[in-house]
Short mmCIF file of C-alpha atoms and ligand atoms in Angstrom, two decimals:
data_model
loop_
_atom_site.label_atom_id
_atom_site.label_comp_id
_atom_site.label_asym_id
_atom_site.label_seq_id
_atom_site.Cartn_x
_atom_site.Cartn_y
_atom_site.Cartn_z
CA MET U 1 0.00 0.00 0.00
CA GLU U 2 1.24 3.43 -0.81
CA GLY U 3 0.69 6.49 1.30
CA ALA U 4 -2.13 7.18 3.69
CA VAL U 5 -5.07 4.95 3.28
CA VAL U 6 -7.90 7.38 3.73
CA SER U 7 -9.38 7.25 0.28
CA GLU U 8 -12.86 8.30 1.30
CA ALA U 9 -12.51 10.90 4.02
CA PRO U 10 -15.75 11.18 5.94
CA ASP U 11 -17.58 14.39 5.23
CA ARG U 12 -20.14 15.88 7.54
CA ASP U 13 -22.70 13.08 7.21
CA GLY U 14 -20.11 10.36 6.96
CA GLY U 15 -19.81 10.36 3.19
CA ARG U 16 -20.83 7.53 0.95
CA VAL U 17 -19.07 4.91 3.09
CA GLY U 18 -20.62 6.16 6.33
CA ARG U 19 -24.07 6.10 4.80
CA ALA U 20 -23.52 2.58 3.50
CA ILE U 21 -22.36 1.31 6.89
CA HIS U 22 -25.30 2.99 8.61
CA ALA U 23 -27.70 1.42 6.12
CA PHE U 24 -26.18 -1.97 6.97
CA VAL U 25 -26.58 -1.25 10.69
CA ALA U 26 -30.25 -0.45 9.98
CA GLU U 27 -30.64 -3.77 8.17
CA LEU U 28 -29.11 -5.76 11.05
CA TYR U 29 -30.85 -3.82 13.81
CA PRO U 30 -34.38 -5.37 13.75
CA ILE U 31 -33.17 -8.98 13.89
CA CYS U 32 -33.73 -10.78 17.20
CA ARG U 33 -30.29 -12.22 17.90
CA SER U 34 -29.16 -14.18 20.92
CA ILE U 35 -26.18 -16.44 21.63
CA THR U 36 -27.78 -19.14 19.45
CA GLY U 37 -30.68 -19.39 17.03
CA ASP U 38 -31.93 -18.24 13.67
CA GLY U 39 -31.36 -14.55 14.42
CA VAL U 40 -27.60 -15.15 14.43
CA ARG U 41 -27.85 -17.17 11.19
CA ARG U 42 -29.87 -14.46 9.44
CA THR U 43 -27.32 -11.89 10.59
CA LEU U 44 -24.39 -13.93 9.31
CA ARG U 45 -26.11 -14.48 5.96
CA LEU U 46 -26.45 -10.71 5.57
CA ILE U 47 -22.75 -10.29 6.34
CA GLN U 48 -22.03 -13.13 3.88
CA ARG U 49 -23.70 -11.04 1.18
CA GLU U 50 -20.90 -8.47 1.66
CA VAL U 51 -17.86 -10.66 2.36
CA PRO U 52 -17.01 -14.34 1.83
CA LEU U 53 -17.92 -15.84 5.17
CA ALA U 54 -17.64 -19.43 6.37
CA ILE U 55 -20.51 -20.19 8.72
CA HIS U 56 -19.79 -22.75 11.44
CA GLU U 57 -22.22 -24.62 13.68
CA VAL U 58 -21.21 -26.01 17.08
CA PRO U 59 -23.73 -28.55 18.44
CA THR U 60 -25.63 -28.08 21.68
CA GLY U 61 -23.89 -29.88 24.52
CA THR U 62 -20.34 -29.43 23.14
CA ARG U 63 -17.91 -28.92 26.00
CA VAL U 64 -15.96 -25.71 25.48
CA PHE U 65 -13.27 -25.35 28.15
CA ASP U 66 -15.25 -24.71 31.35
CA TRP U 67 -18.47 -24.06 29.41
CA GLU U 68 -21.00 -25.95 27.36
CA VAL U 69 -22.92 -24.91 24.26
CA PRO U 70 -26.48 -24.39 25.52
CA PRO U 71 -29.70 -25.52 23.85
CA GLU U 72 -30.58 -23.44 20.81
CA TRP U 73 -33.16 -20.75 21.51
CA ASN U 74 -35.72 -19.57 19.00
CA ILE U 75 -38.71 -17.32 19.54
CA ARG U 76 -41.94 -17.02 17.56
CA ARG U 77 -44.36 -14.95 19.66
CA ALA U 78 -44.55 -13.53 23.18
CA SER U 79 -47.09 -11.25 24.85
CA VAL U 80 -48.91 -10.37 28.06
CA ARG U 81 -52.67 -9.60 27.75
CA ASP U 82 -55.34 -8.72 30.24
CA ARG U 83 -58.71 -10.50 30.55
CA HIS U 84 -60.17 -8.22 27.86
CA GLY U 85 -57.44 -9.17 25.41
CA ARG U 86 -55.73 -5.79 25.73
CA VAL U 87 -51.99 -6.04 25.20
CA LEU U 88 -49.72 -4.97 28.06
CA VAL U 89 -46.55 -5.93 26.21
CA ASP U 90 -45.91 -7.63 22.87
CA PHE U 91 -42.61 -9.00 21.53
CA ALA U 92 -43.84 -8.10 18.04
CA ASP U 93 -43.49 -4.39 18.92
CA HIS U 94 -39.83 -4.59 19.99
CA ASN U 95 -37.63 -7.61 20.46
CA LEU U 96 -36.15 -6.18 23.67
CA HIS U 97 -39.58 -6.75 25.25
CA LEU U 98 -38.71 -10.38 25.91
CA VAL U 99 -35.89 -11.52 28.19
CA SER U 100 -33.51 -13.32 25.84
CA TYR U 101 -33.56 -17.09 26.31
CA SER U 102 -37.00 -17.02 27.97
CA GLU U 103 -38.31 -20.56 28.32
CA PRO U 104 -41.71 -21.36 26.83
CA VAL U 105 -44.67 -20.49 29.04
CA ARG U 106 -48.44 -20.28 28.72
CA ALA U 107 -50.03 -19.23 32.01
CA THR U 108 -52.57 -16.99 33.68
CA LEU U 109 -51.15 -14.92 36.54
CA ASP U 110 -52.32 -12.16 38.84
CA ALA U 111 -50.44 -8.86 38.81
CA ASP U 112 -48.16 -9.67 41.76
CA ASP U 113 -46.96 -12.95 40.27
CA LEU U 114 -46.53 -11.31 36.89
CA ARG U 115 -44.58 -8.40 38.38
CA ALA U 116 -41.80 -10.78 39.47
CA HIS U 117 -41.14 -11.41 35.77
CA LEU U 118 -41.19 -7.78 34.62
CA HIS U 119 -38.13 -5.54 34.20
CA THR U 120 -38.12 -1.76 33.79
CA LEU U 121 -35.74 1.17 34.10
CA PRO U 122 -37.32 3.55 36.64
CA ASP U 123 -34.65 6.20 35.92
CA HIS U 124 -35.49 6.11 32.21
CA PRO U 125 -39.24 5.45 32.15
CA ASP U 126 -39.45 5.60 28.33
CA TRP U 127 -36.71 3.06 27.64
CA ILE U 128 -37.06 -0.72 27.43
CA PRO U 129 -34.22 -2.55 29.21
CA TYR U 130 -32.27 -5.42 27.62
CA ARG U 131 -32.10 -8.51 29.80
CA THR U 132 -30.87 -12.06 29.22
CA SER U 133 -31.06 -15.33 31.09
CA TYR U 134 -28.85 -17.71 29.15
CA TYR U 135 -27.88 -20.20 31.79
CA SER U 136 -30.77 -20.21 34.28
CA ARG U 137 -34.17 -21.27 33.02
CA THR U 138 -36.75 -18.57 33.49
CA TRP U 139 -38.82 -16.17 31.47
CA GLY U 140 -39.47 -12.45 31.66
CA PHE U 141 -40.62 -9.32 29.90
CA CYS U 142 -38.99 -5.91 29.68
CA LEU U 143 -41.13 -2.81 29.32
CA ARG U 144 -41.17 0.93 29.65
CA HIS U 145 -41.50 1.90 33.28
CA ARG U 146 -44.33 4.29 32.43
CA ASP U 147 -46.35 1.33 31.08
CA LEU U 148 -46.03 -0.44 34.42
CA GLY U 149 -48.45 2.10 35.88
CA ALA U 150 -51.19 0.58 33.71
CA LEU U 151 -50.83 -2.76 35.51
CA ALA U 152 -54.15 -3.63 37.16
CA ASP U 153 -54.77 -6.62 39.45
CA GLY U 154 -55.16 -9.06 36.59
CA PRO U 155 -55.44 -11.85 35.77
CA TYR U 156 -53.03 -11.73 32.83
CA ASP U 157 -52.50 -14.24 30.08
CA VAL U 158 -48.80 -14.81 29.49
CA LEU U 159 -47.57 -16.41 26.29
CA VAL U 160 -43.96 -17.16 25.43
CA ASP U 161 -43.91 -19.27 22.29
CA SER U 162 -40.21 -20.10 22.30
CA SER U 163 -38.16 -23.25 21.91
CA LEU U 164 -35.06 -24.38 23.78
CA ALA U 165 -33.90 -27.50 22.01
CA ARG U 166 -30.90 -29.39 20.73
CA GLY U 167 -29.43 -27.39 17.89
CA SER U 168 -26.22 -25.45 17.60
CA LEU U 169 -24.35 -22.23 18.14
CA THR U 170 -23.45 -20.37 14.96
CA TYR U 171 -20.46 -18.20 14.20
CA GLY U 172 -18.97 -16.80 11.01
CA GLU U 173 -15.41 -16.29 9.86
CA ALA U 174 -13.98 -14.42 6.88
CA VAL U 175 -10.35 -15.18 6.03
CA ILE U 176 -8.43 -12.78 3.82
CA THR U 177 -5.22 -14.54 2.95
CA GLY U 178 -2.01 -12.53 2.87
CA THR U 179 1.46 -13.31 1.61
CA THR U 180 2.60 -14.56 5.03
CA ARG U 181 1.14 -16.96 7.57
CA ASP U 182 1.21 -14.32 10.28
CA GLU U 183 -2.32 -13.43 11.24
CA VAL U 184 -4.33 -10.47 12.42
CA LEU U 185 -7.46 -11.39 14.33
CA LEU U 186 -10.54 -9.16 14.26
CA PHE U 187 -13.50 -10.02 16.45
CA ALA U 188 -17.06 -8.66 16.64
CA HIS U 189 -19.83 -10.07 18.83
CA CYS U 190 -23.10 -10.85 17.07
CA CYS U 191 -25.43 -11.93 19.88
CA HIS U 192 -27.36 -8.79 20.80
CA PRO U 193 -30.88 -8.12 19.52
CA SER U 194 -32.09 -4.62 18.57
CA LEU U 195 -29.22 -2.58 19.96
CA ALA U 196 -27.54 -0.40 17.37
CA ASN U 197 -24.27 0.57 19.01
CA ASP U 198 -23.87 -2.69 20.93
CA ASN U 199 -23.07 -4.27 18.51
CA THR U 200 -24.53 -3.83 15.04
CA SER U 201 -22.03 -0.96 14.77
CA GLY U 202 -19.14 -3.36 15.43
CA MET U 203 -20.47 -5.97 13.01
CA ALA U 204 -21.04 -3.40 10.27
CA VAL U 205 -17.63 -1.73 10.65
CA ALA U 206 -15.95 -5.16 10.74
CA THR U 207 -17.84 -6.13 7.56
CA TRP U 208 -16.75 -2.98 5.73
CA LEU U 209 -13.22 -3.45 7.01
CA ALA U 210 -13.18 -7.01 5.66
CA ARG U 211 -14.43 -5.77 2.27
CA TRP U 212 -11.61 -3.25 2.17
CA LEU U 213 -9.01 -5.79 3.37
CA ALA U 214 -10.00 -8.08 0.50
CA SER U 215 -9.68 -5.29 -2.06
CA GLU U 216 -5.90 -5.41 -2.35
CA PRO U 217 -2.98 -7.74 -1.51
CA ARG U 218 -1.91 -7.89 2.16
CA ARG U 219 1.19 -9.05 3.98
CA PHE U 220 -0.77 -10.51 6.91
CA THR U 221 -3.62 -12.96 6.79
CA TYR U 222 -6.72 -11.39 8.31
CA ARG U 223 -9.28 -13.49 10.15
CA VAL U 224 -12.52 -11.60 10.83
CA VAL U 225 -14.76 -13.48 13.26
CA PHE U 226 -18.41 -12.74 14.01
CA ALA U 227 -19.34 -14.79 17.07
CA PRO U 228 -21.74 -14.67 19.99
CA GLY U 229 -20.09 -13.13 23.04
CA THR U 230 -18.18 -15.37 25.46
CA ILE U 231 -19.44 -18.84 24.47
CA GLY U 232 -19.00 -18.05 20.77
CA SER U 233 -15.47 -16.73 21.12
CA LEU U 234 -14.61 -19.72 23.32
CA CYS U 235 -15.91 -22.07 20.59
CA TRP U 236 -13.71 -20.27 18.06
CA LEU U 237 -10.70 -20.43 20.38
CA GLN U 238 -11.17 -24.14 20.98
CA ARG U 239 -11.41 -24.92 17.29
CA ASN U 240 -8.45 -22.73 16.38
CA GLU U 241 -6.15 -23.39 19.32
CA ARG U 242 -3.37 -24.91 17.19
CA ARG U 243 -3.36 -21.84 14.96
CA LEU U 244 -3.13 -19.23 17.70
CA SER U 245 0.66 -18.99 17.65
CA ARG U 246 0.32 -17.29 14.25
CA VAL U 247 -1.69 -14.39 15.67
CA ARG U 248 0.56 -11.34 15.71
CA HIS U 249 -2.06 -8.67 16.39
CA GLY U 250 -5.75 -8.50 17.14
CA LEU U 251 -8.61 -6.14 17.76
CA VAL U 252 -12.04 -6.60 19.22
CA LEU U 253 -14.43 -4.22 17.48
CA ALA U 254 -17.42 -3.02 19.49
CA LEU U 255 -19.43 0.14 20.19
CA LEU U 256 -18.23 2.09 17.17
CA GLY U 257 -21.08 4.50 16.44
CA ASP U 258 -21.84 6.41 19.65
CA PRO U 259 -20.73 9.98 20.41
CA SER U 260 -17.75 9.09 22.63
CA ALA U 261 -14.20 9.62 21.38
CA LEU U 262 -12.47 6.72 19.68
CA THR U 263 -10.98 4.61 22.44
CA TYR U 264 -8.36 1.89 22.44
CA LYS U 265 -8.34 -0.60 25.29
CA GLN U 266 -4.90 -2.07 25.76
CA THR U 267 -3.83 -5.70 25.97
CA PRO U 268 -3.19 -6.96 29.54
CA SER U 269 0.52 -6.09 29.40
CA GLY U 270 -0.01 -2.86 27.46
CA ARG U 271 3.28 -3.69 25.72
CA ALA U 272 2.17 -5.54 22.59
CA GLU U 273 2.92 -4.03 19.19
CA ILE U 274 -0.80 -3.49 18.62
CA ASP U 275 -0.78 -1.29 21.75
CA ASP U 276 1.91 0.92 20.22
CA ILE U 277 0.20 0.99 16.83
CA ALA U 278 -3.25 1.85 18.18
CA ARG U 279 -1.83 4.51 20.50
CA TYR U 280 -0.03 6.10 17.58
CA VAL U 281 -3.03 5.99 15.25
CA LEU U 282 -5.48 7.36 17.81
CA ALA U 283 -3.14 10.26 18.55
CA GLU U 284 -2.88 11.24 14.88
CA PRO U 285 -4.85 14.40 14.14
CA PRO U 286 -7.72 14.86 13.83
CA ARG U 287 -8.68 11.72 15.74
CA ALA U 288 -7.89 12.81 19.30
CA GLY U 289 -8.69 9.33 20.58
CA ARG U 290 -7.85 7.98 24.00
CA VAL U 291 -6.12 4.89 25.35
CA ILE U 292 -7.39 3.06 28.41
CA PRO U 293 -5.73 0.21 30.29
CA PHE U 294 -6.88 -3.40 30.17
CA GLU U 295 -9.38 -4.67 32.68
CA PRO U 296 -10.85 -8.17 32.69
CA TYR U 297 -14.31 -6.85 31.97
CA GLY U 298 -15.70 -6.02 28.55
CA TYR U 299 -16.19 -8.03 25.37
CA ASP U 300 -14.32 -10.96 23.89
CA GLU U 301 -10.91 -9.63 24.89
CA ARG U 302 -11.85 -11.30 28.19
CA GLN U 303 -11.48 -14.69 26.52
CA LEU U 304 -8.82 -13.90 23.90
CA CYS U 305 -6.51 -12.34 26.51
CA SER U 306 -7.18 -14.91 29.23
CA PRO U 307 -3.88 -16.31 30.55
CA GLY U 308 -4.20 -19.64 28.72
CA PHE U 309 -4.30 -17.82 25.34
CA ASP U 310 -2.66 -14.47 26.08
CA LEU U 311 -3.24 -13.18 22.57
CA PRO U 312 -2.00 -9.68 21.66
CA VAL U 313 -5.54 -8.37 21.23
CA GLY U 314 -6.77 -4.92 22.17
CA ARG U 315 -10.16 -3.38 21.61
CA LEU U 316 -11.20 -0.50 19.43
CA THR U 317 -14.32 1.08 20.77
CA ARG U 318 -15.91 4.42 21.54
CA ALA U 319 -17.84 4.30 24.81
CA VAL U 320 -16.35 2.04 27.40
CA ASN U 321 -18.85 -0.81 27.83
CA GLY U 322 -21.67 0.29 30.06
CA GLY U 323 -20.28 3.82 29.91
CA TYR U 324 -23.08 5.43 27.94
CA PRO U 325 -26.55 6.05 29.34
CA GLU U 326 -28.37 4.23 26.52
CA TYR U 327 -26.31 1.04 27.06
CA HIS U 328 -28.42 -2.13 27.05
CA SER U 329 -31.70 -0.31 26.48
CA SER U 330 -34.03 0.55 23.62
CA ALA U 331 -32.38 3.99 23.49
CA ASP U 332 -29.34 2.30 21.93
CA ASP U 333 -31.10 2.73 18.61
CA LEU U 334 -30.38 3.86 15.06
CA ALA U 335 -30.35 7.53 16.11
CA LEU U 336 -27.47 6.94 18.53
CA VAL U 337 -25.09 5.80 15.78
CA THR U 338 -24.30 8.20 12.96
CA PRO U 339 -22.80 7.66 9.50
CA GLU U 340 -20.03 10.11 10.32
CA ARG U 341 -18.90 8.27 13.44
CA LEU U 342 -19.17 4.86 11.79
CA ALA U 343 -17.02 6.15 8.93
CA GLN U 344 -14.47 7.59 11.35
CA SER U 345 -14.31 4.27 13.19
CA LEU U 346 -13.74 2.40 9.93
CA GLU U 347 -11.08 4.89 8.91
CA ALA U 348 -9.25 4.37 12.22
CA CYS U 349 -9.37 0.60 11.66
CA ARG U 350 -7.96 1.03 8.17
CA ARG U 351 -5.17 3.22 9.45
CA ILE U 352 -4.29 0.67 12.13
CA VAL U 353 -4.12 -1.98 9.39
CA ASP U 354 -1.98 0.37 7.31
CA VAL U 355 0.55 0.67 10.15
CA ILE U 356 0.40 -3.06 10.95
CA GLU U 357 1.20 -3.82 7.30
CA GLY U 358 3.98 -1.27 7.01
CA ASN U 359 5.68 -1.70 10.36
CA GLY U 360 8.78 -3.83 10.71
CA ARG U 361 12.32 -4.04 11.95
CA TYR U 362 15.35 -3.61 9.70
CA ARG U 363 19.09 -3.99 9.80
CA ASN U 364 21.40 -1.33 8.39
CA LEU U 365 23.69 -3.11 5.91
CA SER U 366 26.20 -0.25 5.82
CA PRO U 367 26.39 0.73 9.47
CA LYS U 368 29.99 2.01 9.60
CA GLY U 369 29.46 5.70 9.10
CA GLU U 370 26.72 7.13 6.94
CA PRO U 371 26.36 5.52 3.54
CA ARG U 372 26.50 7.92 0.58
CA LEU U 373 22.88 8.51 -0.25
CA GLY U 374 23.61 10.89 -3.14
CA ALA U 375 25.70 8.27 -4.90
CA ARG U 376 22.66 6.01 -4.86
CA GLY U 377 20.24 8.63 -6.14
CA LEU U 378 18.48 8.86 -2.79
CA TYR U 379 18.64 12.62 -2.43
CA GLY U 380 16.01 14.89 -3.90
CA SER U 381 12.25 14.97 -3.96
CA VAL U 382 11.10 11.55 -5.02
CA GLY U 383 7.64 10.28 -4.25
CA GLY U 384 6.21 13.74 -3.64
CA ARG U 385 7.64 14.06 -0.16
CA GLU U 386 9.57 17.16 0.93
CA PRO U 387 13.25 16.49 0.20
CA LYS U 388 14.24 17.47 3.74
CA THR U 389 11.66 15.13 5.30
CA ARG U 390 12.69 12.28 3.03
CA GLU U 391 16.37 12.70 3.79
CA ARG U 392 15.82 13.04 7.51
CA ALA U 393 13.60 9.94 7.49
CA MET U 394 16.35 7.98 5.71
CA LEU U 395 19.00 9.19 8.16
CA TRP U 396 16.79 8.35 11.14
CA THR U 397 15.96 4.92 9.75
CA LEU U 398 19.61 4.09 9.02
CA SER U 399 20.67 5.39 12.40
CA ARG U 400 18.16 3.33 14.41
CA SER U 401 17.94 0.14 12.35
CA MET U 402 20.00 -2.44 14.20
CA GLY U 403 17.27 -5.06 14.01
CA GLU U 404 15.57 -4.17 17.29
CA THR U 405 13.79 -0.86 16.77
CA SER U 406 10.57 -0.85 14.76
CA LEU U 407 9.76 1.72 12.09
CA LEU U 408 6.93 2.91 14.32
CA ASP U 409 9.39 3.48 17.19
CA ILE U 410 11.60 5.46 14.80
CA ALA U 411 8.59 7.47 13.63
CA VAL U 412 7.70 8.34 17.22
CA GLN U 413 11.26 9.14 18.26
CA SER U 414 11.95 11.28 15.19
CA GLY U 415 8.54 12.93 15.10
CA LEU U 416 8.58 12.46 11.32
CA GLY U 417 5.43 10.41 11.05
CA PHE U 418 5.04 6.75 10.20
CA ASP U 419 4.48 7.12 6.47
CA ALA U 420 7.72 9.06 5.96
CA VAL U 421 9.76 6.49 7.88
CA ARG U 422 8.09 3.52 6.19
CA ASP U 423 8.69 5.02 2.74
CA ALA U 424 12.31 5.77 3.65
CA ALA U 425 12.79 2.15 4.72
CA ARG U 426 11.39 0.96 1.39
CA ASP U 427 13.71 3.24 -0.56
CA LEU U 428 16.69 2.11 1.50
CA GLU U 429 15.76 -1.53 1.11
CA ARG U 430 15.57 -1.08 -2.67
CA ALA U 431 19.03 0.52 -2.54
CA ARG U 432 20.27 -2.53 -0.56
CA LEU U 433 21.12 -0.41 2.45
CA LEU U 434 18.54 -2.07 4.72
CA ARG U 435 17.29 -5.60 5.14
CA ALA U 436 14.07 -6.58 6.88
CA VAL U 437 14.52 -8.64 10.00
CA ALA U 438 12.16 -11.61 10.19
CA ALA U 439 9.21 -10.90 12.43
CA ALA U 440 9.64 -12.56 15.78
CA PRO U 441 7.21 -12.83 18.63
CA SER U 442 7.66 -9.83 20.87
CA ALA U 443 10.08 -10.32 23.73
CA GLU U 444 7.25 -9.95 26.15
CA ARG U 445 5.22 -12.73 24.54
CA ALA U 446 8.25 -14.96 24.17
CA ALA U 447 9.02 -14.50 27.85
CA THR U 448 5.51 -15.41 28.90
CA ARG U 449 5.07 -18.31 26.49
CA ARG U 450 4.29 -21.55 28.18
CA PRO U 451 5.54 -24.93 27.06
CA ARG U 452 3.14 -26.40 24.52
CA PRO U 453 0.72 -28.82 26.10
CA ALA U 454 1.02 -32.40 24.94
CA ARG U 455 -1.19 -32.86 21.92
CA ARG U 456 -4.34 -34.72 22.75
CA PRO U 457 -6.17 -36.84 20.23
CA ARG U 458 -8.65 -34.56 18.52
CA SER U 459 -12.22 -35.19 19.46
CA ARG U 460 -14.43 -36.21 16.58
CA ARG U 461 -15.94 -33.18 15.06
CA THR U 462 -19.62 -33.71 14.77
CA SER U 463 -20.67 -30.29 13.70
CA ARG U 464 -21.88 -29.22 10.34
CA THR U 465 -19.86 -26.57 8.65
CA THR U 466 -21.27 -24.76 5.71
CA ARG U 467 -18.98 -22.77 3.55
CA SER U 468 -19.93 -20.29 0.95
CA ALA U 469 -17.59 -18.50 -1.35
CA ARG U 470 -20.10 -15.80 -2.11
ZN1 ZN Q 1 -23.78 -5.78 25.48
#
């Protein structure tokens, strides 16, 4: 890739790309997703329309580390009506009205018994809360607090026409093959129902990022995974455990359309290369993003960075999870996410990829004194860059390239900017003054690497895997 990667700078309403991502968010938003079920499959099929996506099914009951794939949940209808047939709450009006994973029920209850199954947000009486009950069997409805006032003594007819049955958990994976086996892992959770920021924004930005990644040759292989939170990422980790040593960098993508500043959440050590790259990119004007330390709370970085995997994965986000008032409520809707912010989030992702692709370590092949740049035609304005900047970038790169210091480190130390240093390294490599040093796991990762566990016989894979090449 040449130069900066921002080919479609977002204008005031996000430009063409921002509008396209927002339209995709709007298409995903109404689907009732959960950690299993047809809502996830419908979502993945929409993503598959945009990028080649392999869709994997993991059967109910599969042991996944300390967890187990639960029964598959699907929902047809759910409502609460009074004795006159008047509707108190109806799933057909908003899919947040039903507690996700509600077990089937058909019962007549008085108001007090019903109340134990109702959830509201008294501080936000016009918002419907989002509630789940994946691992304990129950049922419940979520409604606007102001509608609770209409609750008379009853009786009420409760209907939850759902199924909890043997089936499978579904996740999708797009692989964009690069020229090396080193991998970049990108993860978006796909298990929330009608919540726009959390996480249709992440799915949509990841989809558009994958489209862009596939549009030109890459050095790294990119693996873009759309999986239900926690249990889905654990399924992916279990099935890909032997491949994890190839992962050089990773990002969890979530909450990318809300008004907060772009935010990078570090890896547990804060010392992975992706930490340096994201810090650099978020500080580039006009982004003015922020960097926050790791904590073992959040999205799938919880699993990917757990000590048994210890992957160099950070998170690109805007609001910190739970850190915006509309979080996990019906107010996390299509108005909260804007084309402009979605486009900015995508652009930050692209820039991170740009630096990942261009970064590296080099060895100066003529380290005794300065080599004669003029004799090699390396002085002067080539490539449209200011001659002074180009020369300084070459001198900096030669001076710091002993195989240890990355181009990004040189860019930061020199203040010249990453693109100038990367282009200088390319020119010097062409002039046989520099040689790339093979990428090695970072010292920090090498130091913390555990001995490989003895290989166990692989359990028979019983799942169906459907693959579609678009
Ligand atoms: Zn959430």
